[in-house]
Amino acid sequence: MSFRLSHLPIAAKIAAALAFLLLVSLTVMAVSWRNLRTIEETGRWDVHSREVLETLDRVVAAMLNRETGLRGYLLSGEASFLEPYRAGEADFAAALKRARSLTVDNPAQLARLDALARLEQAWTSEVAARAIRLMGEPATQAEARRLETSGAGKAAMDGLRANAAEIAASERDLLARRSGESAAAVALSRITSIAGFGVMVAAAAGSLLLLHLGIAKPIRGMTGTMGRLARQDLVAEVPGIGRHDEIGAMAEAVQVFKDGLIRARALEEE
């Protein structure tokens, strides 16, 4: 048996129209909520990546301070020039620890930080600590300066800078990717809002048309027929016969009324 809209009760027609509008609204809201979550999540991770980059800058700056302090000590022989070296040592340890805590969920970055730490330890033990020790004795100060000019320290620092640049490049790649995801989410949210508004307008128009054709128009037709019957126009056709909703029940009642009028007129004529 084929389904006909006229078989639905009036309450069901109204409920169906409202349910469709609600479904469209919920769909638009769900998509917008998901896009908002994406934007918020990418924003949070952007802040995280920028903090990693700032911490990495502190790591590199600490090593530069240590290198500068060591070079100043080797050139002057004054122990006061080692103050930046000592301060940089503490700053490097704190910044490296912070960088590791920020990238604990990124094994690749942790591996790069471990490599950076090994380079720092190699520079400290093989170049810095050795040079400071040699500078402590007048007889070996020339050897300490030759160690600095040999390029051993520069090689270690160049490796450390290259490692830090690789870590920074990885974080910038993440920033770029998340920026693209955020932009896509914003664009999708805009499209969803516009499309959702259009669908809701169309749904509202369709619901009004449904209510007009399924309820208002049949009731007006029924009212017109009852007026004609009241004026003794017994040839008026009763609309809505055969419907299974309230309009059909009204039509059957009016048809009974019409049949009664026809029988009464026949009796009067007899």
PDB file of C-alpha atoms in Angstrom:
ATOM      1  CA  MET A   1       0.000   0.000   0.000  1.00  0.00           C
ATOM      2  CA  SER A   2       1.468   3.306  -1.066  1.00  0.00           C
ATOM      3  CA  PHE A   3       1.912   5.951   1.582  1.00  0.00           C
ATOM      4  CA  ARG A   4      -0.077   9.153   1.242  1.00  0.00           C
ATOM      5  CA  LEU A   5       0.592  12.295   3.210  1.00  0.00           C
ATOM      6  CA  SER A   6      -3.128  12.795   3.662  1.00  0.00           C
ATOM      7  CA  HIS A   7      -3.241   9.636   5.768  1.00  0.00           C
ATOM      8  CA  LEU A   8      -1.216  11.303   8.526  1.00  0.00           C
ATOM      9  CA  PRO A   9      -3.071  13.018  11.363  1.00  0.00           C
ATOM     10  CA  ILE A  10      -2.783  16.804  11.562  1.00  0.00           C
ATOM     11  CA  ALA A  11      -0.624  16.554  14.704  1.00  0.00           C
ATOM     12  CA  ALA A  12       1.748  14.215  12.848  1.00  0.00           C
ATOM     13  CA  LYS A  13       2.019  16.637   9.897  1.00  0.00           C
ATOM     14  CA  ILE A  14       2.903  19.524  12.223  1.00  0.00           C
ATOM     15  CA  ALA A  15       5.299  17.330  14.195  1.00  0.00           C
ATOM     16  CA  ALA A  16       7.006  16.159  10.979  1.00  0.00           C
ATOM     17  CA  ALA A  17       7.536  19.745   9.800  1.00  0.00           C
ATOM     18  CA  LEU A  18       8.962  20.816  13.158  1.00  0.00           C
ATOM     19  CA  ALA A  19      11.111  17.676  13.405  1.00  0.00           C
ATOM     20  CA  PHE A  20      12.658  18.340   9.997  1.00  0.00           C
ATOM     21  CA  LEU A  21      13.505  21.921  10.953  1.00  0.00           C
ATOM     22  CA  LEU A  22      14.981  20.673  14.219  1.00  0.00           C
ATOM     23  CA  LEU A  23      17.034  18.042  12.374  1.00  0.00           C
ATOM     24  CA  VAL A  24      18.506  20.657  10.048  1.00  0.00           C
ATOM     25  CA  SER A  25      19.303  22.941  12.993  1.00  0.00           C
ATOM     26  CA  LEU A  26      20.979  20.128  14.925  1.00  0.00           C
ATOM     27  CA  THR A  27      23.031  19.107  11.882  1.00  0.00           C
ATOM     28  CA  VAL A  28      24.295  22.654  11.342  1.00  0.00           C
ATOM     29  CA  MET A  29      25.024  23.008  15.050  1.00  0.00           C
ATOM     30  CA  ALA A  30      26.918  19.688  15.154  1.00  0.00           C
ATOM     31  CA  VAL A  31      29.111  20.610  12.183  1.00  0.00           C
ATOM     32  CA  SER A  32      29.757  24.088  13.573  1.00  0.00           C
ATOM     33  CA  TRP A  33      30.617  22.620  16.984  1.00  0.00           C
ATOM     34  CA  ARG A  34      33.066  20.169  15.432  1.00  0.00           C
ATOM     35  CA  ASN A  35      34.711  22.961  13.434  1.00  0.00           C
ATOM     36  CA  LEU A  36      34.930  25.121  16.550  1.00  0.00           C
ATOM     37  CA  ARG A  37      36.604  22.275  18.419  1.00  0.00           C
ATOM     38  CA  THR A  38      39.095  21.917  15.563  1.00  0.00           C
ATOM     39  CA  ILE A  39      39.882  25.638  15.639  1.00  0.00           C
ATOM     40  CA  GLU A  40      40.291  25.618  19.421  1.00  0.00           C
ATOM     41  CA  GLU A  41      42.469  22.498  19.307  1.00  0.00           C
ATOM     42  CA  THR A  42      44.744  23.856  16.588  1.00  0.00           C
ATOM     43  CA  GLY A  43      44.989  27.146  18.471  1.00  0.00           C
ATOM     44  CA  ARG A  44      46.043  25.336  21.627  1.00  0.00           C
ATOM     45  CA  TRP A  45      48.675  23.327  19.764  1.00  0.00           C
ATOM     46  CA  ASP A  46      49.912  26.471  18.034  1.00  0.00           C
ATOM     47  CA  VAL A  47      50.566  28.017  21.435  1.00  0.00           C
ATOM     48  CA  HIS A  48      52.334  24.794  22.429  1.00  0.00           C
ATOM     49  CA  SER A  49      54.582  24.815  19.337  1.00  0.00           C
ATOM     50  CA  ARG A  50      55.465  28.468  19.837  1.00  0.00           C
ATOM     51  CA  GLU A  51      56.435  27.701  23.406  1.00  0.00           C
ATOM     52  CA  VAL A  52      58.658  24.881  22.147  1.00  0.00           C
ATOM     53  CA  LEU A  53      60.321  27.302  19.719  1.00  0.00           C
ATOM     54  CA  GLU A  54      60.847  29.888  22.465  1.00  0.00           C
ATOM     55  CA  THR A  55      62.334  27.225  24.735  1.00  0.00           C
ATOM     56  CA  LEU A  56      64.602  26.074  21.923  1.00  0.00           C
ATOM     57  CA  ASP A  57      65.794  29.663  21.482  1.00  0.00           C
ATOM     58  CA  ARG A  58      66.705  29.653  25.169  1.00  0.00           C
ATOM     59  CA  VAL A  59      68.681  26.436  24.684  1.00  0.00           C
ATOM     60  CA  VAL A  60      70.673  27.918  21.807  1.00  0.00           C
ATOM     61  CA  ALA A  61      71.147  31.248  23.613  1.00  0.00           C
ATOM     62  CA  ALA A  62      72.490  29.408  26.674  1.00  0.00           C
ATOM     63  CA  MET A  63      75.053  27.613  24.528  1.00  0.00           C
ATOM     64  CA  LEU A  64      76.066  30.862  22.844  1.00  0.00           C
ATOM     65  CA  ASN A  65      76.591  32.427  26.275  1.00  0.00           C
ATOM     66  CA  ARG A  66      78.737  29.483  27.288  1.00  0.00           C
ATOM     67  CA  GLU A  67      80.770  29.687  24.091  1.00  0.00           C
ATOM     68  CA  THR A  68      81.198  33.442  24.476  1.00  0.00           C
ATOM     69  CA  GLY A  69      82.231  33.118  28.121  1.00  0.00           C
ATOM     70  CA  LEU A  70      84.745  30.405  27.313  1.00  0.00           C
ATOM     71  CA  ARG A  71      86.253  32.387  24.444  1.00  0.00           C
ATOM     72  CA  GLY A  72      86.545  35.482  26.612  1.00  0.00           C
ATOM     73  CA  TYR A  73      88.291  33.479  29.316  1.00  0.00           C
ATOM     74  CA  LEU A  74      90.713  31.949  26.842  1.00  0.00           C
ATOM     75  CA  LEU A  75      91.584  35.344  25.378  1.00  0.00           C
ATOM     76  CA  SER A  76      91.897  37.261  28.667  1.00  0.00           C
ATOM     77  CA  GLY A  77      92.777  34.601  31.184  1.00  0.00           C
ATOM     78  CA  GLU A  78      90.392  36.326  33.624  1.00  0.00           C
ATOM     79  CA  ALA A  79      88.131  33.942  35.534  1.00  0.00           C
ATOM     80  CA  SER A  80      85.361  36.558  35.651  1.00  0.00           C
ATOM     81  CA  PHE A  81      84.773  35.923  31.952  1.00  0.00           C
ATOM     82  CA  LEU A  82      83.486  32.469  32.871  1.00  0.00           C
ATOM     83  CA  GLU A  83      80.360  33.912  34.529  1.00  0.00           C
ATOM     84  CA  PRO A  84      78.324  33.714  31.292  1.00  0.00           C
ATOM     85  CA  TYR A  85      79.634  30.182  30.849  1.00  0.00           C
ATOM     86  CA  ARG A  86      78.426  29.121  34.311  1.00  0.00           C
ATOM     87  CA  ALA A  87      75.081  30.908  33.947  1.00  0.00           C
ATOM     88  CA  GLY A  88      74.600  29.438  30.482  1.00  0.00           C
ATOM     89  CA  GLU A  89      75.255  25.960  31.833  1.00  0.00           C
ATOM     90  CA  ALA A  90      72.346  26.267  34.284  1.00  0.00           C
ATOM     91  CA  ASP A  91      70.119  27.954  31.684  1.00  0.00           C
ATOM     92  CA  PHE A  92      70.831  25.207  29.161  1.00  0.00           C
ATOM     93  CA  ALA A  93      69.921  22.450  31.596  1.00  0.00           C
ATOM     94  CA  ALA A  94      66.652  24.177  32.590  1.00  0.00           C
ATOM     95  CA  ALA A  95      65.661  24.974  28.997  1.00  0.00           C
ATOM     96  CA  LEU A  96      66.469  21.453  27.791  1.00  0.00           C
ATOM     97  CA  LYS A  97      64.390  19.952  30.585  1.00  0.00           C
ATOM     98  CA  ARG A  98      61.484  22.217  29.675  1.00  0.00           C
ATOM     99  CA  ALA A  99      61.798  21.356  25.977  1.00  0.00           C
ATOM    100  CA  ARG A 100      61.675  17.662  26.794  1.00  0.00           C
ATOM    101  CA  SER A 101      58.552  18.100  28.913  1.00  0.00           C
ATOM    102  CA  LEU A 102      56.855  20.024  26.089  1.00  0.00           C
ATOM    103  CA  THR A 103      57.654  17.366  23.484  1.00  0.00           C
ATOM    104  CA  VAL A 104      57.057  14.287  25.623  1.00  0.00           C
ATOM    105  CA  ASP A 105      54.303  13.197  23.185  1.00  0.00           C
ATOM    106  CA  ASN A 106      56.589  13.549  20.142  1.00  0.00           C
ATOM    107  CA  PRO A 107      59.197  10.738  19.986  1.00  0.00           C
ATOM    108  CA  ALA A 108      60.951  12.260  16.971  1.00  0.00           C
ATOM    109  CA  GLN A 109      61.504  15.582  18.741  1.00  0.00           C
ATOM    110  CA  LEU A 110      62.640  13.810  21.906  1.00  0.00           C
ATOM    111  CA  ALA A 111      65.220  11.911  19.865  1.00  0.00           C
ATOM    112  CA  ARG A 112      66.494  15.186  18.389  1.00  0.00           C
ATOM    113  CA  LEU A 113      66.705  16.735  21.858  1.00  0.00           C
ATOM    114  CA  ASP A 114      68.654  13.709  23.084  1.00  0.00           C
ATOM    115  CA  ALA A 115      71.071  14.178  20.191  1.00  0.00           C
ATOM    116  CA  LEU A 116      71.383  17.863  21.080  1.00  0.00           C
ATOM    117  CA  ALA A 117      72.142  16.943  24.693  1.00  0.00           C
ATOM    118  CA  ARG A 118      74.860  14.537  23.543  1.00  0.00           C
ATOM    119  CA  LEU A 119      76.436  17.273  21.414  1.00  0.00           C
ATOM    120  CA  GLU A 120      76.407  19.617  24.402  1.00  0.00           C
ATOM    121  CA  GLN A 121      78.005  16.997  26.616  1.00  0.00           C
ATOM    122  CA  ALA A 122      80.677  16.295  24.001  1.00  0.00           C
ATOM    123  CA  TRP A 123      81.469  20.008  23.662  1.00  0.00           C
ATOM    124  CA  THR A 124      81.548  20.447  27.422  1.00  0.00           C
ATOM    125  CA  SER A 125      83.796  17.479  28.153  1.00  0.00           C
ATOM    126  CA  GLU A 126      86.053  17.523  25.107  1.00  0.00           C
ATOM    127  CA  VAL A 127      86.415  21.253  24.555  1.00  0.00           C
ATOM    128  CA  ALA A 128      85.141  23.523  27.321  1.00  0.00           C
ATOM    129  CA  ALA A 129      86.130  21.595  30.447  1.00  0.00           C
ATOM    130  CA  ARG A 130      89.467  20.634  28.924  1.00  0.00           C
ATOM    131  CA  ALA A 131      90.241  24.191  27.871  1.00  0.00           C
ATOM    132  CA  ILE A 132      89.336  25.567  31.308  1.00  0.00           C
ATOM    133  CA  ARG A 133      91.523  22.978  32.951  1.00  0.00           C
ATOM    134  CA  LEU A 134      94.459  23.787  30.710  1.00  0.00           C
ATOM    135  CA  MET A 135      94.005  27.515  31.306  1.00  0.00           C
ATOM    136  CA  GLY A 136      94.378  26.867  35.019  1.00  0.00           C
ATOM    137  CA  GLU A 137      98.096  26.239  34.560  1.00  0.00           C
ATOM    138  CA  PRO A 138     100.310  28.913  32.997  1.00  0.00           C
ATOM    139  CA  ALA A 139     102.368  26.255  31.256  1.00  0.00           C
ATOM    140  CA  THR A 140      99.372  24.861  29.366  1.00  0.00           C
ATOM    141  CA  GLN A 141      97.511  28.098  28.546  1.00  0.00           C
ATOM    142  CA  ALA A 142      98.906  28.136  25.037  1.00  0.00           C
ATOM    143  CA  GLU A 143      97.630  24.618  24.508  1.00  0.00           C
ATOM    144  CA  ALA A 144      94.185  25.686  25.751  1.00  0.00           C
ATOM    145  CA  ARG A 145      94.110  28.512  23.200  1.00  0.00           C
ATOM    146  CA  ARG A 146      95.250  26.168  20.431  1.00  0.00           C
ATOM    147  CA  LEU A 147      92.355  23.870  21.347  1.00  0.00           C
ATOM    148  CA  GLU A 148      89.963  26.729  20.770  1.00  0.00           C
ATOM    149  CA  THR A 149      91.527  27.736  17.466  1.00  0.00           C
ATOM    150  CA  SER A 150      91.706  24.147  16.229  1.00  0.00           C
ATOM    151  CA  GLY A 151      88.028  24.229  15.308  1.00  0.00           C
ATOM    152  CA  ALA A 152      86.976  21.416  17.624  1.00  0.00           C
ATOM    153  CA  GLY A 153      84.618  23.692  19.525  1.00  0.00           C
ATOM    154  CA  LYS A 154      83.214  25.210  16.339  1.00  0.00           C
ATOM    155  CA  ALA A 155      82.434  21.796  14.899  1.00  0.00           C
ATOM    156  CA  ALA A 156      80.531  20.789  18.021  1.00  0.00           C
ATOM    157  CA  MET A 157      78.617  24.099  18.130  1.00  0.00           C
ATOM    158  CA  ASP A 158      77.779  23.894  14.416  1.00  0.00           C
ATOM    159  CA  GLY A 159      76.356  20.416  14.965  1.00  0.00           C
ATOM    160  CA  LEU A 160      74.357  21.671  17.929  1.00  0.00           C
ATOM    161  CA  ARG A 161      72.955  24.598  15.926  1.00  0.00           C
ATOM    162  CA  ALA A 162      72.054  22.306  13.038  1.00  0.00           C
ATOM    163  CA  ASN A 163      70.244  19.968  15.422  1.00  0.00           C
ATOM    164  CA  ALA A 164      68.364  22.884  16.991  1.00  0.00           C
ATOM    165  CA  ALA A 165      67.435  24.160  13.514  1.00  0.00           C
ATOM    166  CA  GLU A 166      66.025  20.718  12.659  1.00  0.00           C
ATOM    167  CA  ILE A 167      63.888  20.741  15.810  1.00  0.00           C
ATOM    168  CA  ALA A 168      62.653  24.255  15.019  1.00  0.00           C
ATOM    169  CA  ALA A 169      61.858  23.310  11.405  1.00  0.00           C
ATOM    170  CA  SER A 170      59.772  20.362  12.609  1.00  0.00           C
ATOM    171  CA  GLU A 171      57.764  22.617  14.931  1.00  0.00           C
ATOM    172  CA  ARG A 172      57.253  25.180  12.164  1.00  0.00           C
ATOM    173  CA  ASP A 173      55.997  22.425   9.874  1.00  0.00           C
ATOM    174  CA  LEU A 174      53.481  21.493  12.571  1.00  0.00           C
ATOM    175  CA  LEU A 175      52.455  25.140  12.861  1.00  0.00           C
ATOM    176  CA  ALA A 176      51.919  25.390   9.105  1.00  0.00           C
ATOM    177  CA  ARG A 177      49.891  22.166   9.011  1.00  0.00           C
ATOM    178  CA  ARG A 178      47.712  23.226  11.929  1.00  0.00           C
ATOM    179  CA  SER A 179      47.226  26.652  10.384  1.00  0.00           C
ATOM    180  CA  GLY A 180      45.921  24.928   7.253  1.00  0.00           C
ATOM    181  CA  GLU A 181      43.599  22.741   9.313  1.00  0.00           C
ATOM    182  CA  SER A 182      42.291  25.780  11.182  1.00  0.00           C
ATOM    183  CA  ALA A 183      41.711  27.697   7.939  1.00  0.00           C
ATOM    184  CA  ALA A 184      39.887  24.685   6.459  1.00  0.00           C
ATOM    185  CA  ALA A 185      37.712  24.430   9.581  1.00  0.00           C
ATOM    186  CA  VAL A 186      36.849  28.138   9.369  1.00  0.00           C
ATOM    187  CA  ALA A 187      35.962  27.819   5.679  1.00  0.00           C
ATOM    188  CA  LEU A 188      33.870  24.708   6.308  1.00  0.00           C
ATOM    189  CA  SER A 189      32.094  26.428   9.193  1.00  0.00           C
ATOM    190  CA  ARG A 190      31.291  29.385   6.953  1.00  0.00           C
ATOM    191  CA  ILE A 191      29.997  27.141   4.169  1.00  0.00           C
ATOM    192  CA  THR A 192      27.986  25.073   6.645  1.00  0.00           C
ATOM    193  CA  SER A 193      26.382  28.181   8.128  1.00  0.00           C
ATOM    194  CA  ILE A 194      25.418  29.525   4.707  1.00  0.00           C
ATOM    195  CA  ALA A 195      24.213  26.162   3.424  1.00  0.00           C
ATOM    196  CA  GLY A 196      22.417  25.449   6.698  1.00  0.00           C
ATOM    197  CA  PHE A 197      20.625  28.800   6.509  1.00  0.00           C
ATOM    198  CA  GLY A 198      19.580  28.058   2.937  1.00  0.00           C
ATOM    199  CA  VAL A 199      18.335  24.575   3.854  1.00  0.00           C
ATOM    200  CA  MET A 200      16.436  25.934   6.845  1.00  0.00           C
ATOM    201  CA  VAL A 201      14.748  28.574   4.666  1.00  0.00           C
ATOM    202  CA  ALA A 202      13.847  25.898   2.122  1.00  0.00           C
ATOM    203  CA  ALA A 203      12.664  23.580   4.907  1.00  0.00           C
ATOM    204  CA  ALA A 204      10.549  26.335   6.426  1.00  0.00           C
ATOM    205  CA  ALA A 205       9.027  27.110   3.038  1.00  0.00           C
ATOM    206  CA  GLY A 206       8.387  23.414   2.432  1.00  0.00           C
ATOM    207  CA  SER A 207       6.820  23.030   5.861  1.00  0.00           C
ATOM    208  CA  LEU A 208       4.520  25.978   5.240  1.00  0.00           C
ATOM    209  CA  LEU A 209       3.556  24.509   1.869  1.00  0.00           C
ATOM    210  CA  LEU A 210       2.937  21.123   3.513  1.00  0.00           C
ATOM    211  CA  LEU A 211       0.717  22.670   6.181  1.00  0.00           C
ATOM    212  CA  HIS A 212      -1.079  24.752   3.569  1.00  0.00           C
ATOM    213  CA  LEU A 213      -1.780  21.830   1.238  1.00  0.00           C
ATOM    214  CA  GLY A 214      -2.386  19.264   3.962  1.00  0.00           C
ATOM    215  CA  ILE A 215      -4.412  21.332   6.448  1.00  0.00           C
ATOM    216  CA  ALA A 216      -5.316  24.927   5.567  1.00  0.00           C
ATOM    217  CA  LYS A 217      -6.488  24.374   1.993  1.00  0.00           C
ATOM    218  CA  PRO A 218      -8.649  21.291   2.779  1.00  0.00           C
ATOM    219  CA  ILE A 219     -10.255  23.085   5.742  1.00  0.00           C
ATOM    220  CA  ARG A 220     -11.079  26.122   3.577  1.00  0.00           C
ATOM    221  CA  GLY A 221     -12.574  23.774   0.982  1.00  0.00           C
ATOM    222  CA  MET A 222     -14.599  22.046   3.686  1.00  0.00           C
ATOM    223  CA  THR A 223     -15.809  25.383   5.039  1.00  0.00           C
ATOM    224  CA  GLY A 224     -16.912  26.469   1.550  1.00  0.00           C
ATOM    225  CA  THR A 225     -18.785  23.216   1.020  1.00  0.00           C
ATOM    226  CA  MET A 226     -20.573  23.524   4.361  1.00  0.00           C
ATOM    227  CA  GLY A 227     -21.603  27.070   3.421  1.00  0.00           C
ATOM    228  CA  ARG A 228     -23.020  25.878   0.136  1.00  0.00           C
ATOM    229  CA  LEU A 229     -24.918  23.086   1.871  1.00  0.00           C
ATOM    230  CA  ALA A 230     -26.292  25.617   4.350  1.00  0.00           C
ATOM    231  CA  ARG A 231     -27.654  27.515   1.347  1.00  0.00           C
ATOM    232  CA  GLN A 232     -29.341  24.295   0.177  1.00  0.00           C
ATOM    233  CA  ASP A 233     -26.859  23.764  -2.658  1.00  0.00           C
ATOM    234  CA  LEU A 234     -27.005  19.977  -2.480  1.00  0.00           C
ATOM    235  CA  VAL A 235     -24.905  19.392  -5.601  1.00  0.00           C
ATOM    236  CA  ALA A 236     -21.765  20.611  -3.820  1.00  0.00           C
ATOM    237  CA  GLU A 237     -19.076  17.947  -3.693  1.00  0.00           C
ATOM    238  CA  VAL A 238     -17.594  17.216  -0.259  1.00  0.00           C
ATOM    239  CA  PRO A 239     -13.777  17.395  -0.505  1.00  0.00           C
ATOM    240  CA  GLY A 240     -11.560  15.108   1.516  1.00  0.00           C
ATOM    241  CA  ILE A 241     -13.584  11.919   1.234  1.00  0.00           C
ATOM    242  CA  GLY A 242     -11.250   8.951   1.599  1.00  0.00           C
ATOM    243  CA  ARG A 243      -8.632  10.731   3.680  1.00  0.00           C
ATOM    244  CA  HIS A 244      -7.550   8.988   6.884  1.00  0.00           C
ATOM    245  CA  ASP A 245      -6.850  12.072   8.958  1.00  0.00           C
ATOM    246  CA  GLU A 246      -9.079  14.548  10.806  1.00  0.00           C
ATOM    247  CA  ILE A 247      -9.969  16.236   7.501  1.00  0.00           C
ATOM    248  CA  GLY A 248     -11.296  12.898   6.241  1.00  0.00           C
ATOM    249  CA  ALA A 249     -13.366  12.458   9.402  1.00  0.00           C
ATOM    250  CA  MET A 250     -14.836  15.947   8.937  1.00  0.00           C
ATOM    251  CA  ALA A 251     -15.567  15.153   5.280  1.00  0.00           C
ATOM    252  CA  GLU A 252     -17.449  11.991   6.229  1.00  0.00           C
ATOM    253  CA  ALA A 253     -19.458  13.930   8.807  1.00  0.00           C
ATOM    254  CA  VAL A 254     -20.316  16.597   6.244  1.00  0.00           C
ATOM    255  CA  GLN A 255     -21.225  13.892   3.729  1.00  0.00           C
ATOM    256  CA  VAL A 256     -23.651  12.396   6.291  1.00  0.00           C
ATOM    257  CA  PHE A 257     -25.104  15.875   6.796  1.00  0.00           C
ATOM    258  CA  LYS A 258     -25.431  16.309   3.017  1.00  0.00           C
ATOM    259  CA  ASP A 259     -27.102  12.913   2.624  1.00  0.00           C
ATOM    260  CA  GLY A 260     -29.533  13.861   5.386  1.00  0.00           C
ATOM    261  CA  LEU A 261     -30.428  17.097   3.595  1.00  0.00           C
ATOM    262  CA  ILE A 262     -30.967  15.213   0.365  1.00  0.00           C
ATOM    263  CA  ARG A 263     -33.312  12.721   2.056  1.00  0.00           C
ATOM    264  CA  ALA A 264     -35.179  15.545   3.816  1.00  0.00           C
ATOM    265  CA  ARG A 265     -35.695  17.348   0.498  1.00  0.00           C
ATOM    266  CA  ALA A 266     -36.928  14.133  -1.092  1.00  0.00           C
ATOM    267  CA  LEU A 267     -39.462  13.666   1.704  1.00  0.00           C
ATOM    268  CA  GLU A 268     -40.630  17.236   1.337  1.00  0.00           C
ATOM    269  CA  GLU A 269     -41.149  16.757  -2.392  1.00  0.00           C
ATOM    270  CA  GLU A 270     -43.145  13.571  -1.765  1.00  0.00           C
TER     271      GLU A 270
END
